[in-house]
Amino acid sequence: MYSPDGNTIAVVLENYKIYVYSTSDWETLWKFEGHSKDVSRIVYSPNGNQIASSSFDCTVRIWDVASGTCLRVLNGFDGEVNDVAFSPQGDRLASACDDMRVKLWDTMSGECLHIYVGHTDIVLGVTYSLKGSQIASRCRSQNVRLWHIQSRKCLHVLHGHSSHVTSIVYSPQEDQVASASYDTTVRLWEVTTGECRHILTGHTGYVYTVMYSPNGNQVASASSDSSTRLWDTGTGMCLHVLQGHSDWVRHAAFSSQGDLVASASDDKTVRLWDTTTGICRQTLTGHSGEVSSIMFTPKGDQIASGSDDMTVRLWDIGAGTSSQHVSSGHNHYVRGVNLSPRRDYVATCSDDMTVRLWDVQTGVCRQTLRGHTITVCSAVYSPQGGQIATGSGDCTVRLWNVEAGECTHILVSHKDWVRDVAYSPQGNQLASASDDSTLKLWDVMTGECLHTLTGHTGFVWRAVFSPNGKQIVSYSQDGTLRAWEVETGVCTFNFTGHDDRINGVAYSPQGNQVASASDDITIRVWDVDTGECLHIFIGHQNRVYSITYSPRANQIASGGQDGSVRIWDIDGGKCLWNLSGHTNYVNRLVYSSQGDLVVSASYDKSVRVWDVTSGQ
């Protein structure tokens, strides 16, 4: 599913896990873990800040997209949760459950506001009307119910289908509800009266999906009879039978302009149809398995398709080809990317246990590095570019000769997943961070483990070398930040003080200070020689995500969930500027080389350039 702004996409993979990817470079932003059984549904909130997931483990989880954390776990279900839907305002969440009930939740507090009772069988799906005044729910007993949210009453029970209802959707005008069924029909219902206005017949197989066009004048239906049909919602007449697929059509979606409809099929293809003429404009081939879902980007220039081949492809509609970032040659999820020092190659690592090296100019895969037996979590080039280090879920680190494409060393010592690897500035040593709560320091020439750094009590997320390579800073799931002496492997300081998760660290250019940003809404500046907390900067109203030093190390810039950028005077220990303008999380910051400008990037889809001398 796309985020409302089209910048990220969330997919369910590996059964219980939810991955959030950037659509610009297909970088893995987050992996949400917590459900213990299959995830039945994921949906973005209207502003894109949250994702809700329902699961067969009898819970619903609400996730924060910016931080990658689980905000709330909604319990109290007496069966598997089959579907969830955000209200248009994003402050409410509706859920459908095997316990035959629909529940309404407050997304901020996690409180259950109301339970809608009336269904006599498992509730399979739920959807909001576009204005948020009603909820429609479908159950296994062939009927649909319309609920009025404010009065908490069932307005209508829509009877008529003779088999399982597979899909329900409100019209954009909110005067109609369309329902699709295994009985081979689509029905259009009057919302005010609950009467069936039209029964759309013509399909000869199960109807899986029904979807309104943006203007509400048409509905598209996808069927196991290998066809997609377009219907006039005013007359109930079939406008076009879109034939061309050679197997079941599982899903259909309109473009934002309504001039195209896309269909996804078990024949491994996606087809684009002209809604005016019914002519097939393009057939998108490339998947090696059944295509089960499709979605247009909000701009309408691309399509994302999900397949049983365990890939998601992003298609350029004009060219009819999938983006090389997605169609990468990996046959499983891509975990990360790293650019070579000369910027001529990109390394990608994947859950398919491989690392691939790509020519930036041509997009051709030049090398495939095989050897890991589980997910490759991290892949980084050495400073000289002749070597790549990889960390994996198989508990090993591997060193690879880039030119030969051969593994030169297998570094075995960790007892759990290796999440991160980092080269020293000189490139002669390597640090690895692991779920076994340790870091390890390696000699890249011999593969010898020089030191095991112990002290953290949770997963170690990241290791960062100081500019001179004599120190490492790490932060962990345990909420602590630690500094280590590279020569001895001794923990020189445990920087204690933050009350919540650490989201980022930055060394000063001289390497004598480290700044840390945290969910506890503070920035702390630490002396790396003494471990003393020099400053605590308080000003952000919510989590602090990004942090960076100015080139002269006299300032720190920080960006937060509150949308502000703050410039701090390190020596004076005070906030120089509170730069407001962003309307969403600020997730990236960088100073100009002269230190007079700061560039900020935000989830509000904007980049801003600030003059730190004037605060403008």
XYZ file of C-alpha atoms in Angstrom:
616
model
C 0.000 0.000 0.000
C 1.227 3.493 -0.929
C 1.441 6.300 1.595
C -0.867 9.233 0.773
C 2.060 11.266 -0.589
C 3.424 8.329 -2.606
C 6.892 8.573 -1.023
C 6.735 5.229 0.789
C 5.080 1.900 0.299
C 4.244 -0.691 2.943
C 4.081 -4.400 2.174
C 3.565 -7.550 4.213
C 6.421 -10.009 3.787
C 7.798 -12.999 5.654
C 4.292 -13.695 7.029
C 4.372 -11.617 10.208
C 6.580 -8.695 9.160
C 5.706 -5.353 7.568
C 8.315 -3.579 5.465
C 8.229 0.132 4.634
C 10.210 1.135 1.545
C 11.123 4.456 -0.028
C 9.644 4.636 -3.535
C 12.478 6.896 -4.717
C 15.324 4.408 -4.220
C 13.565 1.337 -2.791
C 15.587 1.604 0.407
C 14.179 -0.321 3.359
C 13.118 2.337 5.868
C 11.601 0.110 8.524
C 10.727 -3.461 9.334
C 7.819 -3.643 11.765
C 7.967 -6.753 13.923
C 5.588 -7.702 16.712
C 2.739 -9.757 15.283
C 2.990 -13.478 16.009
C 0.692 -14.675 13.220
C -0.148 -13.661 9.644
C -0.927 -9.981 9.026
C -4.314 -9.735 7.337
C -4.339 -6.023 6.451
C -2.181 -2.877 6.525
C -3.429 0.684 5.985
C -1.843 4.139 6.140
C -3.472 6.932 8.128
C -4.732 9.785 5.912
C -1.719 11.984 6.763
C 0.714 9.105 6.242
C 2.202 9.353 9.738
C 0.912 5.999 10.945
C 0.255 2.475 9.712
C -2.347 0.190 11.256
C -2.065 -3.569 10.913
C -4.533 -6.325 11.758
C -3.454 -9.878 12.402
C -4.637 -13.389 13.006
C -2.850 -13.134 16.385
C -6.010 -11.330 17.624
C -4.415 -7.878 17.822
C -4.228 -4.604 15.927
C -1.019 -2.578 16.018
C -0.491 1.108 15.241
C 2.997 1.998 14.003
C 4.803 5.322 13.753
C 6.179 5.690 10.224
C 8.830 8.274 11.114
C 10.439 6.370 13.988
C 9.578 2.784 13.052
C 8.141 2.094 16.500
C 4.928 0.426 17.602
C 2.814 3.134 19.250
C -0.053 0.990 20.459
C -1.255 -2.617 20.587
C -5.047 -2.922 20.538
C -6.226 -6.001 22.419
C -9.601 -7.299 23.492
C -10.478 -9.354 20.422
C -11.990 -12.830 20.787
C -10.828 -14.041 17.394
C -8.648 -13.320 14.388
C -8.738 -9.693 13.188
C -9.426 -9.630 9.458
C -9.460 -5.947 8.499
C -8.855 -2.389 9.726
C -9.707 1.038 8.310
C -8.762 4.582 9.351
C -11.404 7.285 9.469
C -10.835 10.112 6.940
C -9.677 12.324 9.826
C -7.265 9.641 11.071
C -8.418 9.882 14.699
C -10.490 6.704 14.632
C -9.848 3.134 13.529
C -12.441 0.479 12.724
C -11.689 -3.250 12.975
C -13.411 -6.420 11.711
C -13.027 -9.658 13.640
C -13.925 -13.337 13.720
C -15.860 -12.604 16.945
C -18.645 -11.171 14.713
C -18.092 -7.626 15.963
C -16.920 -4.322 14.541
C -14.946 -2.157 16.973
C -14.208 1.566 16.861
C -10.925 2.756 18.414
C -9.347 6.069 19.352
C -5.979 6.068 17.553
C -4.344 8.430 20.059
C -5.275 6.651 23.280
C -5.921 3.140 21.992
C -9.279 3.170 23.792
C -12.159 1.119 22.373
C -14.936 3.683 21.854
C -17.749 1.407 20.722
C -18.572 -2.178 19.715
C -21.050 -2.655 16.858
C -23.003 -5.884 17.340
C -25.396 -7.432 14.845
C -23.500 -9.705 12.475
C -24.229 -13.403 12.930
C -20.998 -14.671 11.378
C -17.320 -13.803 11.026
C -16.812 -10.150 9.982
C -14.353 -10.133 7.082
C -14.084 -6.496 6.026
C -14.770 -2.931 7.074
C -14.584 0.437 5.289
C -15.358 4.080 6.068
C -17.474 6.410 4.001
C -15.415 9.260 2.540
C -16.866 11.843 4.954
C -16.371 9.527 7.910
C -19.987 9.466 9.090
C -20.589 5.776 8.315
C -18.933 2.380 8.376
C -19.799 -0.521 6.078
C -18.951 -4.071 7.142
C -19.225 -7.419 5.389
C -19.482 -10.851 6.914
C -19.343 -14.472 5.859
C -23.144 -14.832 6.016
C -23.586 -12.972 2.687
C -24.822 -9.620 4.014
C -23.459 -6.109 4.430
C -24.276 -3.742 7.292
C -24.149 0.055 7.280
C -23.456 1.683 10.662
C -23.990 5.317 11.670
C -21.002 6.314 13.792
C -22.504 9.163 15.820
C -25.753 7.404 16.767
C -24.001 3.991 16.943
C -26.950 2.404 15.163
C -27.152 -0.069 12.298
C -28.785 1.903 9.487
C -29.336 -0.951 7.045
C -28.699 -4.646 6.544
C -28.086 -5.223 2.841
C -29.469 -8.632 1.869
C -29.326 -10.086 -1.623
C -26.046 -11.864 -2.341
C -26.273 -15.644 -2.331
C -22.623 -16.285 -1.489
C -19.593 -14.837 0.252
C -19.185 -11.008 -0.107
C -15.579 -10.333 -1.139
C -15.423 -6.532 -1.411
C -17.345 -3.421 -0.340
C -16.672 0.236 -1.160
C -18.479 3.580 -0.825
C -18.928 5.826 -3.860
C -17.043 9.173 -3.770
C -20.389 10.968 -3.312
C -21.256 8.617 -0.416
C -24.722 7.942 -1.875
C -23.910 4.379 -2.971
C -22.184 1.259 -1.723
C -20.910 -1.368 -4.145
C -20.454 -4.994 -3.112
C -18.845 -7.926 -4.950
C -19.501 -11.589 -4.304
C -18.620 -15.160 -5.123
C -22.174 -15.378 -6.545
C -20.679 -13.755 -9.731
C -22.555 -10.453 -9.238
C -21.884 -6.879 -8.182
C -24.633 -4.989 -6.390
C -25.076 -1.219 -6.073
C -26.989 -0.102 -2.959
C -28.683 3.172 -2.001
C -27.085 4.408 1.221
C -30.133 6.379 2.388
C -32.698 3.583 1.907
C -30.610 0.419 1.893
C -32.292 -0.675 -1.333
C -30.452 -2.456 -4.127
C -30.398 -0.055 -7.079
C -28.694 -2.367 -9.599
C -27.588 -5.985 -9.842
C -24.653 -6.128 -12.253
C -24.622 -9.509 -13.983
C -22.345 -10.824 -16.698
C -19.360 -12.362 -14.939
C -19.235 -16.158 -15.059
C -16.843 -16.583 -12.132
C -16.162 -15.269 -8.638
C -15.939 -11.455 -8.400
C -12.967 -10.577 -6.197
C -12.775 -6.784 -6.275
C -15.027 -3.833 -6.967
C -13.752 -0.260 -7.216
C -15.361 3.126 -7.978
C -13.815 5.554 -10.467
C -12.719 8.900 -8.934
C -15.859 10.673 -10.187
C -18.153 7.815 -9.144
C -19.627 7.321 -12.629
C -18.122 3.863 -13.106
C -17.221 0.765 -11.146
C -14.646 -1.819 -12.159
C -14.980 -5.466 -11.174
C -12.324 -8.196 -11.358
C -13.276 -11.844 -11.730
C -12.025 -15.413 -11.899
C -13.530 -15.569 -15.413
C -10.289 -13.802 -16.524
C -12.059 -10.530 -17.276
C -12.466 -7.066 -15.818
C -15.739 -5.265 -16.419
C -16.561 -1.550 -16.391
C -20.099 -0.593 -15.375
C -22.137 2.624 -15.505
C -23.257 3.328 -11.926
C -26.266 5.351 -13.065
C -27.804 2.780 -15.403
C -26.128 -0.447 -14.248
C -25.118 -1.190 -17.840
C -21.862 -2.925 -18.694
C -19.750 -0.438 -20.643
C -16.771 -2.671 -21.472
C -15.635 -6.249 -20.980
C -11.841 -6.060 -20.686
C -10.533 -9.388 -21.974
C -6.944 -10.431 -22.536
C -5.779 -12.113 -19.371
C -5.425 -15.881 -19.574
C -6.114 -16.588 -15.890
C -8.074 -15.252 -12.910
C -8.082 -11.462 -12.397
C -7.563 -10.792 -8.702
C -7.566 -7.014 -8.464
C -8.452 -3.843 -10.343
C -7.663 -0.174 -9.661
C -8.481 3.167 -11.288
C -5.883 5.849 -11.945
C -6.351 9.149 -10.092
C -7.743 10.742 -13.275
C -10.038 7.810 -13.988
C -8.828 7.453 -17.569
C -7.073 4.144 -16.882
C -7.920 0.995 -15.008
C -5.254 -1.565 -14.127
C -5.893 -5.273 -13.681
C -3.730 -7.871 -11.911
C -3.911 -11.514 -12.874
C -2.775 -15.023 -12.020
C -1.256 -15.057 -15.540
C 1.675 -13.050 -13.987
C 0.838 -9.841 -15.863
C -0.634 -6.413 -15.204
C -2.719 -4.796 -17.926
C -3.637 -1.127 -18.400
C -6.972 -0.363 -20.048
C -8.455 2.818 -21.493
C -11.730 3.380 -19.623
C -13.265 5.282 -22.545
C -12.549 2.779 -25.321
C -11.936 -0.419 -23.347
C -8.712 -0.971 -25.318
C -5.676 -2.517 -23.610
C -2.916 0.108 -23.739
C -0.130 -1.897 -22.113
C 0.685 -5.349 -20.814
C 3.308 -5.243 -18.066
C 5.338 -8.437 -17.861
C 8.137 -9.350 -15.515
C 6.635 -11.068 -12.503
C 7.338 -14.785 -12.251
C 4.316 -15.509 -10.060
C 0.636 -14.644 -9.759
C -0.010 -10.890 -9.379
C -2.395 -10.386 -6.484
C -2.493 -6.627 -5.905
C -1.965 -3.347 -7.744
C -2.111 0.326 -6.861
C -1.520 3.575 -8.725
C 0.725 6.219 -7.176
C -1.177 9.346 -6.084
C 0.248 11.185 -9.112
C -0.911 8.397 -11.415
C 2.387 8.039 -13.261
C 3.417 4.727 -11.714
C 1.901 1.445 -10.565
C 3.066 -0.848 -7.802
C 2.283 -4.536 -8.159
C 2.660 -7.316 -5.613
C 3.157 -10.924 -6.606
C 3.491 -14.462 -5.297
C 7.059 -14.354 -6.657
C 7.840 -12.435 -3.433
C 8.571 -9.153 -5.225
C 6.970 -5.756 -5.500
C 7.548 -3.952 -8.775
C 7.211 -0.244 -9.454
C 6.197 0.393 -13.067
C 6.653 3.537 -15.138
C 3.375 3.801 -17.028
C 4.821 5.802 -19.914
C 7.687 3.393 -20.564
C 5.856 0.244 -19.499
C 8.937 -0.926 -17.604
C 9.615 -1.519 -13.924
C 12.098 0.602 -12.028
C 15.568 -0.914 -11.834
C 15.557 -0.349 -8.080
C 12.705 -2.818 -7.807
C 13.492 -5.096 -10.692
C 16.929 -5.602 -9.247
C 17.525 -9.269 -9.801
C 17.001 -10.083 -6.140
C 14.237 -12.607 -5.627
C 13.458 -11.475 -2.099
C 13.355 -8.266 -0.102
C 16.120 -5.706 -0.564
C 17.484 -4.604 2.823
C 19.924 -1.857 1.968
C 22.034 0.006 -0.571
C 25.530 1.490 -0.442
C 27.342 3.651 -2.984
C 30.972 2.972 -3.840
C 33.542 5.722 -3.000
C 33.913 6.525 -6.714
C 30.107 6.600 -7.080
C 30.211 4.258 -10.061
C 28.691 1.204 -8.375
C 25.859 0.512 -5.969
C 25.768 -2.517 -3.673
C 22.388 -3.944 -2.633
C 21.796 -6.608 -0.005
C 18.727 -8.755 0.310
C 16.776 -11.367 2.195
C 17.570 -13.660 -0.746
C 20.997 -14.091 0.929
C 22.903 -12.272 -1.841
C 24.659 -8.983 -2.467
C 24.524 -7.510 -5.955
C 26.819 -4.882 -7.434
C 25.233 -2.571 -10.000
C 26.723 -0.260 -12.595
C 25.254 3.169 -11.862
C 25.354 4.307 -15.496
C 23.797 1.242 -17.112
C 21.829 -0.331 -14.264
C 23.409 -3.697 -15.119
C 24.250 -6.160 -12.343
C 28.017 -6.804 -12.630
C 28.508 -9.129 -9.661
C 26.374 -11.327 -7.422
C 28.020 -12.229 -4.125
C 26.720 -15.513 -2.718
C 27.631 -17.272 0.496
C 25.421 -16.080 3.330
C 22.734 -18.558 4.376
C 20.187 -16.079 5.762
C 19.216 -12.432 5.178
C 22.033 -9.992 4.400
C 21.290 -6.990 6.640
C 24.130 -4.639 5.716
C 26.650 -4.163 2.925
C 29.265 -1.386 2.867
C 32.218 -0.483 0.668
C 35.653 0.016 2.182
C 36.981 3.619 1.982
C 39.250 2.543 -0.894
C 36.386 0.775 -2.678
C 38.202 -2.500 -3.318
C 36.401 -4.466 -0.628
C 32.849 -4.943 0.617
C 31.849 -6.077 4.101
C 28.489 -7.715 4.733
C 26.599 -8.589 7.904
C 23.946 -11.278 7.968
C 21.276 -13.037 9.955
C 23.454 -16.146 9.746
C 25.563 -14.514 12.517
C 28.574 -13.971 10.243
C 30.431 -11.105 8.616
C 31.939 -11.657 5.177
C 34.649 -9.702 3.373
C 34.553 -9.691 -0.423
C 37.038 -8.756 -3.123
C 35.037 -6.446 -5.389
C 36.982 -7.051 -8.603
C 37.011 -10.839 -8.320
C 33.592 -11.131 -6.662
C 35.070 -13.629 -4.210
C 34.713 -13.992 -0.449
C 38.143 -13.555 1.131
C 37.164 -13.978 4.805
C 34.259 -15.340 6.809
C 34.263 -13.714 10.240
C 32.615 -16.082 12.717
C 32.053 -15.126 16.343
C 28.656 -13.450 16.758
C 25.837 -15.554 18.229
C 22.908 -13.690 16.637
C 22.032 -11.529 13.638
C 24.622 -8.972 12.529
C 22.683 -5.746 11.900
C 25.400 -3.283 10.920
C 28.996 -3.159 9.720
C 31.262 -0.096 9.488
C 34.809 0.435 8.207
C 37.301 2.592 10.061
C 38.310 5.773 8.170
C 41.616 4.123 7.289
C 39.836 0.977 6.060
C 42.060 -1.426 8.028
C 39.476 -2.341 10.647
C 35.802 -3.226 10.680
C 33.174 -2.945 13.406
C 30.080 -5.152 13.498
C 26.921 -4.658 15.583
C 24.742 -7.611 16.517
C 21.526 -8.754 18.141
C 23.724 -10.700 20.591
C 24.226 -7.343 22.383
C 27.883 -7.089 21.342
C 30.078 -5.262 18.882
C 33.166 -6.851 17.411
C 36.262 -5.250 15.974
C 38.016 -7.072 13.114
C 41.295 -6.852 11.206
C 40.210 -6.741 7.565
C 43.527 -8.091 6.261
C 43.641 -11.235 8.399
C 39.971 -11.611 9.412
C 41.073 -11.839 13.039
C 38.651 -10.692 15.750
C 40.621 -8.050 17.656
C 38.081 -7.238 20.356
C 34.576 -8.159 21.510
C 32.861 -5.104 22.950
C 30.389 -6.086 25.666
C 28.144 -3.952 27.806
C 24.929 -3.371 25.909
C 21.915 -5.364 27.131
C 19.832 -5.211 23.949
C 20.209 -5.439 20.182
C 22.997 -3.154 18.970
C 21.631 -1.104 16.095
C 24.642 0.813 14.858
C 28.368 1.416 15.169
C 30.050 4.706 14.143
C 33.789 5.373 13.974
C 35.228 8.685 15.119
C 36.878 10.836 12.404
C 40.363 9.718 13.503
C 39.347 6.063 13.779
C 40.443 5.739 17.417
C 36.980 5.459 18.899
C 33.614 3.835 18.175
C 30.226 4.978 19.364
C 27.297 2.562 19.406
C 23.656 2.806 20.344
C 21.320 -0.001 21.264
C 17.817 -1.195 21.873
C 18.634 -0.837 25.583
C 18.488 2.950 25.162
C 22.161 3.568 25.885
C 25.010 5.181 23.999
C 28.508 3.783 24.544
C 31.993 4.862 23.509
C 34.740 2.310 22.934
C 38.489 2.613 22.566
C 39.453 0.918 19.309
C 42.975 -0.043 20.382
C 41.937 -1.871 23.558
C 38.245 -2.612 23.002
C 37.476 -1.079 26.370
C 34.211 0.776 26.959
C 35.453 4.211 27.964
C 32.059 5.673 28.681
C 28.436 4.681 29.004
C 26.649 7.895 28.214
C 23.622 7.695 30.492
C 20.946 10.309 30.681
C 18.450 9.736 27.890
C 15.105 8.383 29.082
C 14.007 6.842 25.807
C 15.192 5.429 22.501
C 18.194 7.042 20.781
C 17.545 7.816 17.127
C 20.858 9.187 15.941
C 24.397 10.204 16.838
C 26.936 12.516 15.239
C 30.609 13.124 15.920
C 31.894 16.673 15.867
C 34.355 17.311 12.997
C 37.251 17.263 15.457
C 35.980 14.064 17.071
C 36.081 15.428 20.616
C 32.318 15.514 21.050
C 29.328 13.325 20.271
C 25.766 14.566 20.035
C 22.783 12.248 20.450
C 19.102 12.712 19.566
C 16.352 10.856 21.399
C 12.664 10.117 21.715
C 12.850 11.835 25.131
C 12.741 15.138 23.130
C 16.275 16.144 24.124
C 19.659 16.512 22.442
C 22.689 15.750 24.553
C 26.278 16.770 23.828
C 28.954 14.576 25.332
C 32.687 14.961 25.881
C 34.215 11.799 24.433
C 37.335 12.135 26.599
C 35.549 12.409 29.938
C 32.054 11.046 29.211
C 30.620 14.202 30.732
C 27.324 15.522 29.422
C 28.256 19.050 28.399
C 24.832 20.265 27.368
C 21.215 19.152 27.351
C 19.270 21.011 24.710
C 15.525 21.094 25.376
C 13.094 22.800 23.060
C 11.545 20.296 20.699
C 7.964 19.388 21.548
C 8.297 15.782 20.466
C 10.843 13.143 19.416
C 14.128 14.319 17.947
C 15.098 12.356 14.853
C 17.994 14.073 13.115
C 21.153 15.785 14.275
C 24.308 17.186 12.684
C 27.284 19.387 13.532
C 28.273 22.555 11.700
C 31.676 22.403 9.929
C 33.274 24.599 12.612
C 31.656 22.548 15.417
C 30.223 25.664 17.051
C 26.631 24.741 16.270
C 24.311 21.752 16.175
C 21.205 21.510 14.036
C 18.385 19.206 15.124
C 15.115 18.170 13.519
C 12.095 16.762 15.281
C 8.709 15.186 15.014
C 7.250 18.598 15.831
C 8.340 19.820 12.379
C 10.852 22.334 13.679
C 14.551 22.772 12.956
C 16.544 24.163 15.848
C 20.012 25.673 15.756
C 21.951 25.383 19.002
C 24.990 27.333 20.163
C 27.246 24.685 21.667
C 29.452 26.967 23.740
C 26.561 29.075 24.997
C 24.309 26.070 25.488
C 21.271 27.826 24.107
C 18.912 27.713 21.135
C 19.845 30.339 18.580
C 16.978 29.771 16.177
C 13.711 27.864 16.142
C 13.083 27.496 12.427
C 9.430 26.749 11.810
C 7.850 26.018 8.471
C 7.740 22.274 8.071
C 4.409 20.638 8.841
C 5.697 17.137 9.481
C 8.706 15.225 10.784
C 12.156 16.589 9.931
C 14.236 13.511 9.165
C 17.420 14.805 7.475
C 19.716 17.801 8.045
C 22.966 18.946 6.453
C 25.118 22.083 6.770
C 26.674 23.849 3.810
C 30.467 23.646 3.643
C 30.739 27.233 4.927
C 28.316 26.558 7.774
C 26.035 29.492 6.960
C 23.163 27.419 5.582
C 21.253 24.365 6.770
C 19.154 22.219 4.456
C 16.275 20.274 6.012
C 14.172 17.478 4.536
C 10.765 16.613 5.916
C 7.917 14.153 5.617
C 5.793 17.137 4.533
C 7.360 16.545 1.077
C 9.448 19.716 1.190
C 13.117 20.648 1.432
C 13.936 23.981 3.045
C 17.157 26.003 3.048
C 17.746 28.132 6.144
C 20.190 30.981 6.763
C 21.572 30.218 10.232
C 23.019 33.711 10.587
C 19.605 35.368 10.360
C 17.193 32.521 11.092
C 15.401 33.102 7.805
